[in-house]
């Protein structure tokens, strides 16, 4: 049985071995001369924005598993967890504002 994939490794466009790196522009050039760039800023921003929220929910709120079965029930459960998390954050912000107003 003949495979539809290229047998020769040098024919495979997506392999790193067939790419060249342009240090000046910080880009990879693949075998069919397309330039590939890696966007560092998006990944840096993700670490700042998203991951601490999951840590707060899992560690500080004690959430480690869903209590219901099924996608729709888990979606509802996750929504309630997020609402509770946001309300706790909102409470903290309002407490800070009240302290500033009293001073």
Short mmCIF file of C-alpha atoms in Angstrom, two decimals:
data_model
loop_
_atom_site.label_atom_id
_atom_site.label_comp_id
_atom_site.label_asym_id
_atom_site.label_seq_id
_atom_site.Cartn_x
_atom_site.Cartn_y
_atom_site.Cartn_z
CA UNK A 1 0.00 0.00 0.00
CA UNK A 2 1.44 3.32 -1.08
CA UNK A 3 1.39 6.22 1.39
CA UNK A 4 0.18 9.66 0.36
CA UNK A 5 2.84 11.33 2.52
CA UNK A 6 6.18 12.31 0.97
CA UNK A 7 8.77 9.67 1.64
CA UNK A 8 11.73 12.01 1.36
CA UNK A 9 12.27 14.07 4.52
CA UNK A 10 13.65 16.97 2.49
CA UNK A 11 10.30 17.30 0.71
CA UNK A 12 8.39 17.91 3.96
CA UNK A 13 7.82 21.64 4.30
CA UNK A 14 6.93 21.74 8.01
CA UNK A 15 10.05 20.04 9.35
CA UNK A 16 12.50 22.21 11.26
CA UNK A 17 15.41 20.56 9.47
CA UNK A 18 14.16 22.05 6.18
CA UNK A 19 13.87 25.59 7.54
CA UNK A 20 16.44 28.35 7.80
CA UNK A 21 16.58 30.96 10.54
CA UNK A 22 16.95 34.67 9.83
CA UNK A 23 18.55 36.13 12.97
CA UNK A 24 18.20 39.73 11.84
CA UNK A 25 14.40 39.55 11.54
CA UNK A 26 13.94 36.76 14.12
CA UNK A 27 12.00 34.63 11.63
CA UNK A 28 12.05 31.10 10.30
CA UNK A 29 11.88 30.57 6.54
CA UNK A 30 10.29 27.25 5.56
CA UNK A 31 11.12 25.18 2.48
CA UNK A 32 8.48 26.89 0.32
CA UNK A 33 9.94 30.35 1.21
CA UNK A 34 7.18 31.43 3.61
CA UNK A 35 8.28 33.42 6.64
CA UNK A 36 7.15 32.24 10.05
CA UNK A 37 7.23 34.57 13.05
CA UNK A 38 6.62 33.74 16.66
CA UNK A 39 4.64 36.35 18.55
CA UNK A 40 6.17 36.51 22.02
CA UNK A 41 3.99 39.37 23.24
CA UNK A 42 0.77 37.35 23.10
CA UNK A 43 2.25 34.61 25.29
CA UNK A 44 3.68 37.12 27.76
CA UNK A 45 0.28 38.78 28.07
CA UNK A 46 -1.42 35.40 28.58
CA UNK A 47 0.73 34.69 31.61
CA UNK A 48 -0.32 37.99 33.11
CA UNK A 49 -4.01 37.82 32.31
CA UNK A 50 -5.31 34.26 32.45
CA UNK A 51 -3.23 31.85 34.48
CA UNK A 52 -3.43 33.57 37.90
CA UNK A 53 -7.23 33.39 37.75
CA UNK A 54 -7.14 29.60 37.47
CA UNK A 55 -4.66 29.46 40.34
CA UNK A 56 -6.95 31.58 42.50
CA UNK A 57 -9.97 29.44 41.69
CA UNK A 58 -8.19 26.13 42.19
CA UNK A 59 -6.03 26.89 45.21
CA UNK A 60 -7.70 29.70 47.15
CA UNK A 61 -11.31 28.74 46.44
CA UNK A 62 -10.63 25.00 46.78
CA UNK A 63 -12.08 23.99 43.41
CA UNK A 64 -10.51 20.79 42.12
CA UNK A 65 -13.27 18.98 40.18
CA UNK A 66 -16.73 19.40 38.77
CA UNK A 67 -19.55 17.91 40.82
CA UNK A 68 -21.94 17.30 37.91
CA UNK A 69 -21.79 15.25 34.71
CA UNK A 70 -22.41 16.53 31.21
CA UNK A 71 -21.11 19.49 29.25
CA UNK A 72 -24.11 21.76 29.82
CA UNK A 73 -24.08 21.09 33.58
CA UNK A 74 -20.32 21.65 33.78
CA UNK A 75 -20.69 24.87 31.81
CA UNK A 76 -23.27 26.08 34.32
CA UNK A 77 -21.10 24.95 37.23
CA UNK A 78 -18.05 26.77 35.79
CA UNK A 79 -20.15 29.90 35.23
CA UNK A 80 -21.22 29.92 38.88
CA UNK A 81 -17.60 29.46 40.00
CA UNK A 82 -16.51 32.39 37.82
CA UNK A 83 -19.35 34.57 39.13
CA UNK A 84 -18.33 33.78 42.71
CA UNK A 85 -14.70 34.58 41.91
CA UNK A 86 -15.63 37.90 40.30
CA UNK A 87 -17.91 38.85 43.21
CA UNK A 88 -15.09 38.19 45.69
CA UNK A 89 -12.79 40.41 43.61
CA UNK A 90 -15.45 43.10 43.39
CA UNK A 91 -15.94 42.97 47.17
CA UNK A 92 -12.22 43.47 47.70
CA UNK A 93 -12.17 46.49 45.41
CA UNK A 94 -15.19 48.07 47.07
CA UNK A 95 -13.69 47.52 50.54
CA UNK A 96 -10.55 49.38 49.42
CA UNK A 97 -12.64 52.24 48.06
CA UNK A 98 -14.63 52.48 51.31
CA UNK A 99 -11.42 52.66 53.35
CA UNK A 100 -10.16 55.52 51.14
CA UNK A 101 -13.48 57.38 51.47
CA UNK A 102 -13.42 57.09 55.30
CA UNK A 103 -9.88 58.46 55.53
#
